[in-house]
Coordinates of C-alpha atoms in Angstrom, one line a residue:
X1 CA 22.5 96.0 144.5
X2 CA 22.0 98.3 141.0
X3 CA 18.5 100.3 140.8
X4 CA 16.4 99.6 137.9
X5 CA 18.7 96.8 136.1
X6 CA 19.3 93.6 138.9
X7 CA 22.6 91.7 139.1
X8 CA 23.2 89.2 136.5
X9 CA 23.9 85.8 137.9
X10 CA 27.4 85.1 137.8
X11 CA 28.4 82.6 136.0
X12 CA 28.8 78.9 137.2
X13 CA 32.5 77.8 135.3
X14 CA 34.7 79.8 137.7
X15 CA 36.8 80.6 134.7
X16 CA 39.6 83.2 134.1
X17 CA 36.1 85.6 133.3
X18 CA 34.2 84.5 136.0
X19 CA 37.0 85.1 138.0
X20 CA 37.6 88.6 136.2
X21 CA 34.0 89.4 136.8
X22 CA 33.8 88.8 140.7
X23 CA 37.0 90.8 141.0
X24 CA 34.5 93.9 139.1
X25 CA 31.4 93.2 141.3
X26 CA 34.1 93.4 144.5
X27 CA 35.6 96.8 143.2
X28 CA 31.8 98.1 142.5
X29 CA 30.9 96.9 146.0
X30 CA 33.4 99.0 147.4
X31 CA 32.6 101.8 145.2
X32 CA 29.2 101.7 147.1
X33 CA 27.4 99.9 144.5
X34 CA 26.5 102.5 142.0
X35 CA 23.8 101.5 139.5
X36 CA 24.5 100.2 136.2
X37 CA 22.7 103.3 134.9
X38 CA 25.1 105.4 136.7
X39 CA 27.9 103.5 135.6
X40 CA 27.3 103.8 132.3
X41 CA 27.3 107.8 132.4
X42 CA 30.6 107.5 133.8
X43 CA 32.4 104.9 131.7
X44 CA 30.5 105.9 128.5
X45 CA 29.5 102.7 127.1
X46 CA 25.9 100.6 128.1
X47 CA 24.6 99.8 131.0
X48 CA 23.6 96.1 129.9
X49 CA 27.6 95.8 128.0
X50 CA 28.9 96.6 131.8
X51 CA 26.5 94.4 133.9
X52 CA 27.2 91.4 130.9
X53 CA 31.1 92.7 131.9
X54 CA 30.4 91.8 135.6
X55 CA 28.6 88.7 134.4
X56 CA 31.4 86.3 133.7
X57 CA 30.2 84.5 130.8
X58 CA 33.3 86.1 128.5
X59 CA 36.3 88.6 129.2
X60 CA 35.4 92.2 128.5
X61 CA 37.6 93.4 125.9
X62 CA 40.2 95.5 127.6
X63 CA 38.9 99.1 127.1
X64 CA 35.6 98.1 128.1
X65 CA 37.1 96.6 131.9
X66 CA 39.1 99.6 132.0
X67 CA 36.0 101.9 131.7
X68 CA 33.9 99.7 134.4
X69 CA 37.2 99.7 136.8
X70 CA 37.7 103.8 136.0
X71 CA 34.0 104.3 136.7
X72 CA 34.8 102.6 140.1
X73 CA 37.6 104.1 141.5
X74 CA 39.9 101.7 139.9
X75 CA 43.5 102.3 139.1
X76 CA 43.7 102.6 135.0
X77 CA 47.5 100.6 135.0
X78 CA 46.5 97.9 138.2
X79 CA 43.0 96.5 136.4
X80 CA 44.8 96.5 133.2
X81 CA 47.4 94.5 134.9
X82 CA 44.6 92.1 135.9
X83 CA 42.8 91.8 133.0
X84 CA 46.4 90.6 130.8
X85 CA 46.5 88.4 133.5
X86 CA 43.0 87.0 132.8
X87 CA 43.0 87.0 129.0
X88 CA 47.1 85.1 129.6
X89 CA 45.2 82.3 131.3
X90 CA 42.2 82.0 129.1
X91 CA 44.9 81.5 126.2
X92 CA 43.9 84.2 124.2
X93 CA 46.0 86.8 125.8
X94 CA 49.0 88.9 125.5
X95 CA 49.3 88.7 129.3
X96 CA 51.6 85.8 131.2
X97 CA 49.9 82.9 132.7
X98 CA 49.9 84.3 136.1
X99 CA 47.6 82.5 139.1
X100 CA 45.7 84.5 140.8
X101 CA 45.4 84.6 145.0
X102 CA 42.9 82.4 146.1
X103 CA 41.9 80.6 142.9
X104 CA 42.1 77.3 142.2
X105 CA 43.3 75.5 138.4
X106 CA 40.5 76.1 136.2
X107 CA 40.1 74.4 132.8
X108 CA 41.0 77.1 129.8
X109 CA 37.8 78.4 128.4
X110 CA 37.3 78.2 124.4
X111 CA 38.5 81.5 122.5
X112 CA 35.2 82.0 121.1
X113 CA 34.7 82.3 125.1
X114 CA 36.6 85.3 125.7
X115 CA 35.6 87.9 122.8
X116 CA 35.1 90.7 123.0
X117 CA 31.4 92.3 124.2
X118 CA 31.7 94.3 121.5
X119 CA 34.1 95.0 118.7
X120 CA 37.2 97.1 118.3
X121 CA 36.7 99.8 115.9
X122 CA 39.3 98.9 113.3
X123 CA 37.9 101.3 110.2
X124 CA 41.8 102.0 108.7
X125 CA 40.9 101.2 104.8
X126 CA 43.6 99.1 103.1
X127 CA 46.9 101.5 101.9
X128 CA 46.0 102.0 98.2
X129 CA 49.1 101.5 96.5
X130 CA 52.6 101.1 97.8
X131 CA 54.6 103.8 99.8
X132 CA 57.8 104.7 97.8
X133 CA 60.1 107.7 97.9
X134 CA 58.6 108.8 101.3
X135 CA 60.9 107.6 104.1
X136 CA 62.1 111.5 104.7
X137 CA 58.3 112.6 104.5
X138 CA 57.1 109.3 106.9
X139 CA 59.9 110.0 109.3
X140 CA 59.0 113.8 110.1
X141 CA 55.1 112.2 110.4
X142 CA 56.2 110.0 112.9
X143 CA 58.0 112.6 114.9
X144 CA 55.2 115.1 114.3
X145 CA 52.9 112.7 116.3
X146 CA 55.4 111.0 118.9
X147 CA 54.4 110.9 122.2
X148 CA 56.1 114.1 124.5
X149 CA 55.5 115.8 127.5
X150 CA 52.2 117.3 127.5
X151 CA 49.2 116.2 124.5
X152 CA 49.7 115.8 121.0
X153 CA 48.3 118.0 118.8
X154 CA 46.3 116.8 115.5
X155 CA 48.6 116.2 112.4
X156 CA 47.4 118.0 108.8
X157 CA 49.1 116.5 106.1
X158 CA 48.4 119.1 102.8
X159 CA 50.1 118.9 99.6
X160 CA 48.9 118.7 95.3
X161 CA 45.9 116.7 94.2
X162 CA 47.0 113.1 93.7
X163 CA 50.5 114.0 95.5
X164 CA 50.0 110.6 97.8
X165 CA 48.5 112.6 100.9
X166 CA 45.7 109.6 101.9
X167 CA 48.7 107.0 101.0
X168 CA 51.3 108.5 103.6
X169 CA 48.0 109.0 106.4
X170 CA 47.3 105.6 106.0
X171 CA 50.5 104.2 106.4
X172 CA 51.3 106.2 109.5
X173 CA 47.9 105.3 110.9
X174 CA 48.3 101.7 110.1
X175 CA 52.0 102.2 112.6
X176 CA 50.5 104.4 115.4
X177 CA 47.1 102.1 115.8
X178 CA 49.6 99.3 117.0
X179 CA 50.0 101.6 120.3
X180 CA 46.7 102.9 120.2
X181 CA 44.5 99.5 121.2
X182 CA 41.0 101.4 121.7
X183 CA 39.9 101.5 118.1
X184 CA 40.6 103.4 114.7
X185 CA 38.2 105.6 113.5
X186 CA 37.9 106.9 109.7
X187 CA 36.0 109.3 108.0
X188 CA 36.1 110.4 104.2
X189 CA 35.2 113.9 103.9
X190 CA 36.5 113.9 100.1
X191 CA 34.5 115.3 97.0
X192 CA 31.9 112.4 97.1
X193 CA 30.8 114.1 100.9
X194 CA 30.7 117.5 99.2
X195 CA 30.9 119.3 102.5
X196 CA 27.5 118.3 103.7
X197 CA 29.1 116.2 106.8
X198 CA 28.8 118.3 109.9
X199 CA 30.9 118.2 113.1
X200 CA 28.1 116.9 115.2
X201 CA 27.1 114.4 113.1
X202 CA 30.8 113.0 112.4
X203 CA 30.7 112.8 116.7
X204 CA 27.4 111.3 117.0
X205 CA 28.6 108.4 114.5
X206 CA 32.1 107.8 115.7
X207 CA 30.3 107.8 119.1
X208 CA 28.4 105.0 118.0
X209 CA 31.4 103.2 117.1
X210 CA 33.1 103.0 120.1
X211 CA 29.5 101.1 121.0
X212 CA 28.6 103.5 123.3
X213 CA 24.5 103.3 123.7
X214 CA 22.3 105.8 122.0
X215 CA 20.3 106.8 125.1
X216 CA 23.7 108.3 126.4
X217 CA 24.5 110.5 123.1
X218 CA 23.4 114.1 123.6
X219 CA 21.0 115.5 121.0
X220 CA 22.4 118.4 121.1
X221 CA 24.9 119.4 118.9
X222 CA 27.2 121.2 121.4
X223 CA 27.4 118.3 124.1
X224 CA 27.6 115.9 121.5
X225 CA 30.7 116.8 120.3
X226 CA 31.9 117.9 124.2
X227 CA 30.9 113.7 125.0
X228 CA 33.4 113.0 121.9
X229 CA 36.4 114.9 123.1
X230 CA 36.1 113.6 126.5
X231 CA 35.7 110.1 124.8
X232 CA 39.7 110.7 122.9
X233 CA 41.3 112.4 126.2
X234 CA 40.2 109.5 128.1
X235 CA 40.7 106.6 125.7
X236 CA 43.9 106.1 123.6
X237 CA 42.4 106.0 120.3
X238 CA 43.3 106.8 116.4
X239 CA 40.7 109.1 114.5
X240 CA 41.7 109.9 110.5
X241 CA 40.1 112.8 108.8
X242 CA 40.7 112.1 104.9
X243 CA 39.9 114.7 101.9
X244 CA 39.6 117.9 104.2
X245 CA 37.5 120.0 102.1
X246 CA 36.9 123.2 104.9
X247 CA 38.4 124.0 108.3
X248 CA 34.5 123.7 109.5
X249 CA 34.1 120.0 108.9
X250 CA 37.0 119.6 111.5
X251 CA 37.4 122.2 113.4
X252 CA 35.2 120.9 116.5
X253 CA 36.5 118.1 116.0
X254 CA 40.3 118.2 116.5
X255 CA 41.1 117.7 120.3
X256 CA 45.3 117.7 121.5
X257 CA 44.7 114.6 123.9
X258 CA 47.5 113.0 125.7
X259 CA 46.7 109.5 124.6
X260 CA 45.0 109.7 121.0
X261 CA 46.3 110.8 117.7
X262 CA 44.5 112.7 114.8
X263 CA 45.6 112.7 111.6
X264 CA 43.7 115.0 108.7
X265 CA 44.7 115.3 105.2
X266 CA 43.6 118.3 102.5
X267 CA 44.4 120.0 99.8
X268 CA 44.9 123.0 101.4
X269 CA 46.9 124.0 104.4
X270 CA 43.9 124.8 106.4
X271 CA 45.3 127.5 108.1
X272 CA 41.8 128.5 110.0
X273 CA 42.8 125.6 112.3
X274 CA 44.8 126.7 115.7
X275 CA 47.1 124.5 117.5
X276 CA 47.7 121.9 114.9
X277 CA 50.9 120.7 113.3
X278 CA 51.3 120.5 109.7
X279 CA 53.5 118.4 107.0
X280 CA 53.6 119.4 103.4
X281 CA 53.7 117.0 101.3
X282 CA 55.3 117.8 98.0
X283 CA 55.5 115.4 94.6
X284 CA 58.2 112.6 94.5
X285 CA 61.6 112.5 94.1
X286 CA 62.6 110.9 90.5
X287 CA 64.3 107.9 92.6
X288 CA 61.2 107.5 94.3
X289 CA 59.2 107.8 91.0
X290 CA 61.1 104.9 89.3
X291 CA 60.7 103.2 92.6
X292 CA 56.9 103.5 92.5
X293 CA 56.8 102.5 88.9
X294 CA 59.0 99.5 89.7
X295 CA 56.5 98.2 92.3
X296 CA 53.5 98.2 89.8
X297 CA 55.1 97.0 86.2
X298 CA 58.0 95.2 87.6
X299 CA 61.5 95.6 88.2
X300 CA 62.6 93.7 85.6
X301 CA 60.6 95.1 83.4
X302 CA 61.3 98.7 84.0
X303 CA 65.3 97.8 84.2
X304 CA 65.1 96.6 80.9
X305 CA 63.8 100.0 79.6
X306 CA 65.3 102.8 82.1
X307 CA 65.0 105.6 80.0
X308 CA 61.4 105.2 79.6
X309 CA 60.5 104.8 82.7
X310 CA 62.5 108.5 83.0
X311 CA 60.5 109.8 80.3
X312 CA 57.5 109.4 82.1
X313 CA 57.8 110.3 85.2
X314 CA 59.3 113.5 84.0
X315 CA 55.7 113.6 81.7
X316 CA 53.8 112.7 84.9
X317 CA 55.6 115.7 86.7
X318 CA 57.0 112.7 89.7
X319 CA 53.0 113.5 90.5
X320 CA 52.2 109.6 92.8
X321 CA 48.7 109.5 91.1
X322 CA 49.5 110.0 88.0
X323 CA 52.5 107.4 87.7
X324 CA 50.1 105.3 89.6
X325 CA 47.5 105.2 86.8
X326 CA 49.8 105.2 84.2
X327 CA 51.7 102.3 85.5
X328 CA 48.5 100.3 86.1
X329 CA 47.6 101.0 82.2
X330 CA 51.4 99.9 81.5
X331 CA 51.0 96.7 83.4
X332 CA 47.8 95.7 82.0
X333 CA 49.8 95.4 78.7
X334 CA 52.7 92.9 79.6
X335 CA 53.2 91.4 76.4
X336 CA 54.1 95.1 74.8
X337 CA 57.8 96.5 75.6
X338 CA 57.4 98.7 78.2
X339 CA 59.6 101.7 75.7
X340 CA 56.9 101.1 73.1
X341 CA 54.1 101.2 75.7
X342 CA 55.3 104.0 77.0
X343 CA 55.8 105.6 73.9
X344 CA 52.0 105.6 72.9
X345 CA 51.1 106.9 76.2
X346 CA 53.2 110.0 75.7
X347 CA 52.5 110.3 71.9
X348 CA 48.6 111.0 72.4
X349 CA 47.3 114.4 72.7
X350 CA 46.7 115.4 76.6
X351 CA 48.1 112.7 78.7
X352 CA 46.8 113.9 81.8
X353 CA 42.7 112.8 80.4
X354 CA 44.2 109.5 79.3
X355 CA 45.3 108.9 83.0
X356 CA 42.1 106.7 83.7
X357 CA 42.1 103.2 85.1
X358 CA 38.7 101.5 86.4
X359 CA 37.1 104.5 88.4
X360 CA 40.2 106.3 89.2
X361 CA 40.3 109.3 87.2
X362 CA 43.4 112.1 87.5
X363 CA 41.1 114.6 85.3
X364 CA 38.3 114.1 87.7
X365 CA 40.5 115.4 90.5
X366 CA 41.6 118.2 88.8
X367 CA 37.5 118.9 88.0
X368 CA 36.6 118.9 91.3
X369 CA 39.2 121.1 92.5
X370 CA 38.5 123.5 89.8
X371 CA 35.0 123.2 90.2
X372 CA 36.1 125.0 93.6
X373 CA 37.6 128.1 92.1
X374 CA 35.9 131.4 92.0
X375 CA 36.0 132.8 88.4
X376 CA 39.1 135.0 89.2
X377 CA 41.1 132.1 90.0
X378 CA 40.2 129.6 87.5
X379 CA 40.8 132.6 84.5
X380 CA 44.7 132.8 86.2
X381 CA 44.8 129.2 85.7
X382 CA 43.7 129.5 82.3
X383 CA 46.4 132.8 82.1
X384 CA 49.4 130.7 83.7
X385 CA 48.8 127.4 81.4
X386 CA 48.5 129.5 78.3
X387 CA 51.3 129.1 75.8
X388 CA 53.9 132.2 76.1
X389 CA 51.7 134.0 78.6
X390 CA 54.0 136.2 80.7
X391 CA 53.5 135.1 84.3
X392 CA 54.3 131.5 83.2
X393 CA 57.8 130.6 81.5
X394 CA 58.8 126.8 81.3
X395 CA 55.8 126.0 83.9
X396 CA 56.9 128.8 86.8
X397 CA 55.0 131.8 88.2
X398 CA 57.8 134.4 88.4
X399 CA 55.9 137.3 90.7
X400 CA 52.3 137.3 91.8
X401 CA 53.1 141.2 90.7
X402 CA 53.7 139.6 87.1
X403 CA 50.7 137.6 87.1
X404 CA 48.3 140.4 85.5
X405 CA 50.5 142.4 83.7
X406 CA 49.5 141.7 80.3
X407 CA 45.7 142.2 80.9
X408 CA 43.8 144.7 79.3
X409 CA 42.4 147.4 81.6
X410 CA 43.0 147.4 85.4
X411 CA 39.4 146.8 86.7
X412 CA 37.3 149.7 88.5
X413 CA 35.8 148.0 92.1
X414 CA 35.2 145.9 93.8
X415 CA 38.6 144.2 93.8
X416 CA 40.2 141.0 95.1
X417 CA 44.0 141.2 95.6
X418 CA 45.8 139.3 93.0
X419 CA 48.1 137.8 96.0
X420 CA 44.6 136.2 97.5
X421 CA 43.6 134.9 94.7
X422 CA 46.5 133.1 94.2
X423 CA 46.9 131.2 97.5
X424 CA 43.5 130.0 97.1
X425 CA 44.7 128.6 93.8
X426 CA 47.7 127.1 95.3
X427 CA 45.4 125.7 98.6
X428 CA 42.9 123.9 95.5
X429 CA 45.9 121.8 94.7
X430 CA 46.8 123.2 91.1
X431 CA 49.7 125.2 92.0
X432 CA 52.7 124.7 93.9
X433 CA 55.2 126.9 95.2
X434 CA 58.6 126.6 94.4
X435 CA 62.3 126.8 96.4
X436 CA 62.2 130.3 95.3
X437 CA 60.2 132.7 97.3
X438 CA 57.5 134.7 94.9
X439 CA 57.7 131.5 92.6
X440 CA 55.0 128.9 91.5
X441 CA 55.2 126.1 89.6
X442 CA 52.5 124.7 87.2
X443 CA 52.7 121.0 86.9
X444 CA 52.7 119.8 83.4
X445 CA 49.8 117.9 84.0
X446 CA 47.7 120.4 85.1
X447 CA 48.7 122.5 82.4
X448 CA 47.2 120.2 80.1
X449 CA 44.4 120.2 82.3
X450 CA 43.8 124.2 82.6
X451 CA 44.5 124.6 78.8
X452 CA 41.8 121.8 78.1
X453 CA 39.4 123.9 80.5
X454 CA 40.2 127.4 79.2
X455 CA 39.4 126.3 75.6
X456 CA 35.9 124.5 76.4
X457 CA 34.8 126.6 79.7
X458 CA 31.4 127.7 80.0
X459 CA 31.9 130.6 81.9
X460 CA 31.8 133.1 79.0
X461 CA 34.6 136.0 78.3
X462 CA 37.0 137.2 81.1
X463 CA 35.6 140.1 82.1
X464 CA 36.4 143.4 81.1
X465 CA 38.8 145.6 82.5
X466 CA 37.9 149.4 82.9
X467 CA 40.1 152.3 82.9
X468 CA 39.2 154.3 86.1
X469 CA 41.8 157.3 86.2
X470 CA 43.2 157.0 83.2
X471 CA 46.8 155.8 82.5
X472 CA 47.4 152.0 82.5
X473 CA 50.1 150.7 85.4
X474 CA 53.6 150.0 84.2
X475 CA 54.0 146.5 83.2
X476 CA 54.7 144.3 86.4
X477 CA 52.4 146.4 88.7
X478 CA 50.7 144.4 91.5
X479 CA 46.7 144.4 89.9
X480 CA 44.1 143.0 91.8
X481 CA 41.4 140.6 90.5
X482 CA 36.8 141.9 90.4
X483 CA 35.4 140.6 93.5
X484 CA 33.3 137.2 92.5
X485 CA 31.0 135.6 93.8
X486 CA 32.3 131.6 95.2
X487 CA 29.9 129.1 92.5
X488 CA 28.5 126.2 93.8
X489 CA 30.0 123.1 93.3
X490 CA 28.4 121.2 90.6

């Protein structure tokens, strides 16, 4: 008999749960009939949801029979066995409607009789818009997190602002959670979180969701987030990081489990992280662009007018977001010809702040990311969008050498390596790397964007450059960038 919490009276129906139930209460009697207490440190959910388990009033949900048979002794694959058989002959069931030894017909119980004691985690959002142009993209995903010999390490999809990172997580999510039956778990870490969510407190609420009791949830910090990684090695479960601003926010958090799958998304490639994979994510195809746009104006629509559906995509830069917006602003106009439509979209002055639909905002992506930007890298933003500036012809970086040639004075110290600052403009989303090693591209739309920002910033005038020894470098010399201070995001 348990100390501190007595046996709940089995139930009277002699059911498929009661039946369940006795089976539990024989395995914990051979076990040596550990408290419920105990129990519940070792199976990680609460003592009263494992004694209502044993109780035989409804079927445990599966993870939950599994824990109380693992705390036992129990064989993981022979109790799970059972309880299909169970849930089969209650109707409700994926299992076959298998008689038990010993057990007489029983009349099936209600299926508000065998829910679950508590729910299933399901926290996947819906997928925001459809998934075109990515079956290349979706298939190396699905590879990158396919079961193999040993564990799985966590999956960091990185790629543009508004490049369709969140989209392609969610749809892989929404496929791997089919073989992952413990629960999804979701967390935004975007702009709106600001970097204020910590690991432990990410671990103490997913903790909660998998319903295991407060009481058994470490205060501190470092156990806490110890309890949570035992939690994913043990259970098969599906955990989606979304918006990674820092490697700190996940870092702790990332566990290479044999059962579970993680799946973050960022801007940047987070290379601070060890021992993860990573998938970059670059803008669309133009098949996939008109594709895209077909799904949200029509097909017939956008057959009838080809070559502006051509034009702009190539305006939008193939950029998911952006055709997203601009198709949504198209198809809230069906009475207008979609080439005339079209046309007015492209003919007004910055395209990229005119992408705005409801709250979904392209220029608010591109603020926030910039709002990330030391000074250094926000004026070679403001350098590669300007009109005939050296480092930028027809929207590509030639040589981070190039990229300060034509400024005024090399600076005296500190410095910041011009390559650095660079890669902390291409992890912020704004800049992408081209086929051509030493090359960037600037998508039109940012350019619009950075131009825009140079000409109303508030950071005052770049700052000087100072002559320390004398003779100016030779036009294509490497020059590093004053060391600045990081601002705070507004």
């Amino acid at each position: 008999m348990s100390v501190g919490r007595p046996e709940k009276p089995l139930a009277p129906d002699a059911g498929p749960a009661t039946a369940f139930a006795l089976e539990l209460r024989r395995l914990r009697a051979a076990a040596g009939s550990p408290s419920y207490r105990e129990l519940a440190r070792r199976a990680l959910f609460s003592a009263s949801v494992l004694s209502d388990a044993a109780a035989g009033h409804r079927l445990p949900t599966l993870q939950v029979a599994l824990a109380f048979a693992e705390a036992c002794g129990g064989d993981r694959a022979v109790w799970e066995r059972r309880w299909r058989a169970a849930a089969g002959r209650a109707g409700d069931g994926p299992g076959p409607a298998v008689k038990p030894a010993q057990q007489a017909p029983e009349p099936r119980l209600r299926a508000a009789a065998v829910r679950a004691v508590l729910p299933v985690p399901a926290q996947l959002p819906m997928e925001p818009r459809p998934l075109a142009g990515r079956a290349r993209e979706l298939g190396e995903a699905r590879a990158l997190t396919a079961a193999g010999a040993g564990p799985v390490p966590p999956l960091v999809i990185h790629g543009p602002t508004g490049v369709g990172k969140s989209a392609l997580a969610l749809r892989l999510a929404h496929e791997l959670a089919a073989d992952l039956p413990d629960g999804q778990l979701y967390v935004s870490l975007d702009a709106a979180a600001d970097g204020r969510k910590d690991a432990p407190g990410i671990a103490g609420g997913m903790l909660r969701s998998l319903g295991i009791a407060p009481e058994l949830i470490p205060d501190d910090p470092a156990q806490r987030i110890g309890l949570y990684r035992s939690v994913l090695y043990e259970r098969r479960l599906l955990v989606v990081f979304d918006g990674t601003l820092q490697e700190r926010q996940v870092r702790d958090l990332l566990v290479a489990a044999p059962h579970s799958r993680i799946v973050v998304t960022a801007r940047s490639r987070l290379l601070g992280l060890d021992g993860v994979r990573r998938l970059a994510l670059p803008v669309l195809g133009r098949d996939g662009s008109m594709d895209l746009l077909a799904g949200i104006v029509g097909t017939e629509r956008l057959a009838a007018a080809p070559r502006a559906g051509l034009l702009l995509a190539e305006a939008c830069g193939d950029l998911p977001l952006a055709l997203t917006l601009a198709g949504r602003r198209l198809a809230a106009r069906p009475e207008v010809f979609l080439a005339e439509a079209v046309a007015e979209l492209l003919a007004a002055d910055g395209l990229s702040g005119r992408l705005r639909v409801g709250d979904e905002s392209l220029t608010e992506r591109y603020e926030d990311a910039y709002r990330r930007l030391t000074p250094p890298a926000r004026l070679l933003l403001h350098r590669f969008a300007a009109t005939g500036a050296a480092p930028c012809v027809d929207g590509v970086i030639r040589t981070p050498a190039t990229a300060l040639a034509h400024a005024p004075e090399p600076p005296q110290e500190p410095v910041e390596p011009v390559e650095d600052v660079l890669e902390a403009v291409v992890d912020s989303g704004l800049l992408e790397r081209t086929d051509v090693p030493g090359q960037y591209g600037l998508p039109p739309l940012v350019r619009q964007f950075a131009l825009a920002r140079a000409a109303a910033t508030a950071d005052g005038p770049e700052p000087a450059w100072h002559r320390p020894h004398g003779d100016r470098p030779a036009p294509g010399a490497a020059r590093p960038f004053p060391a600045m201070t990081q601002e705070t995001p507004a």
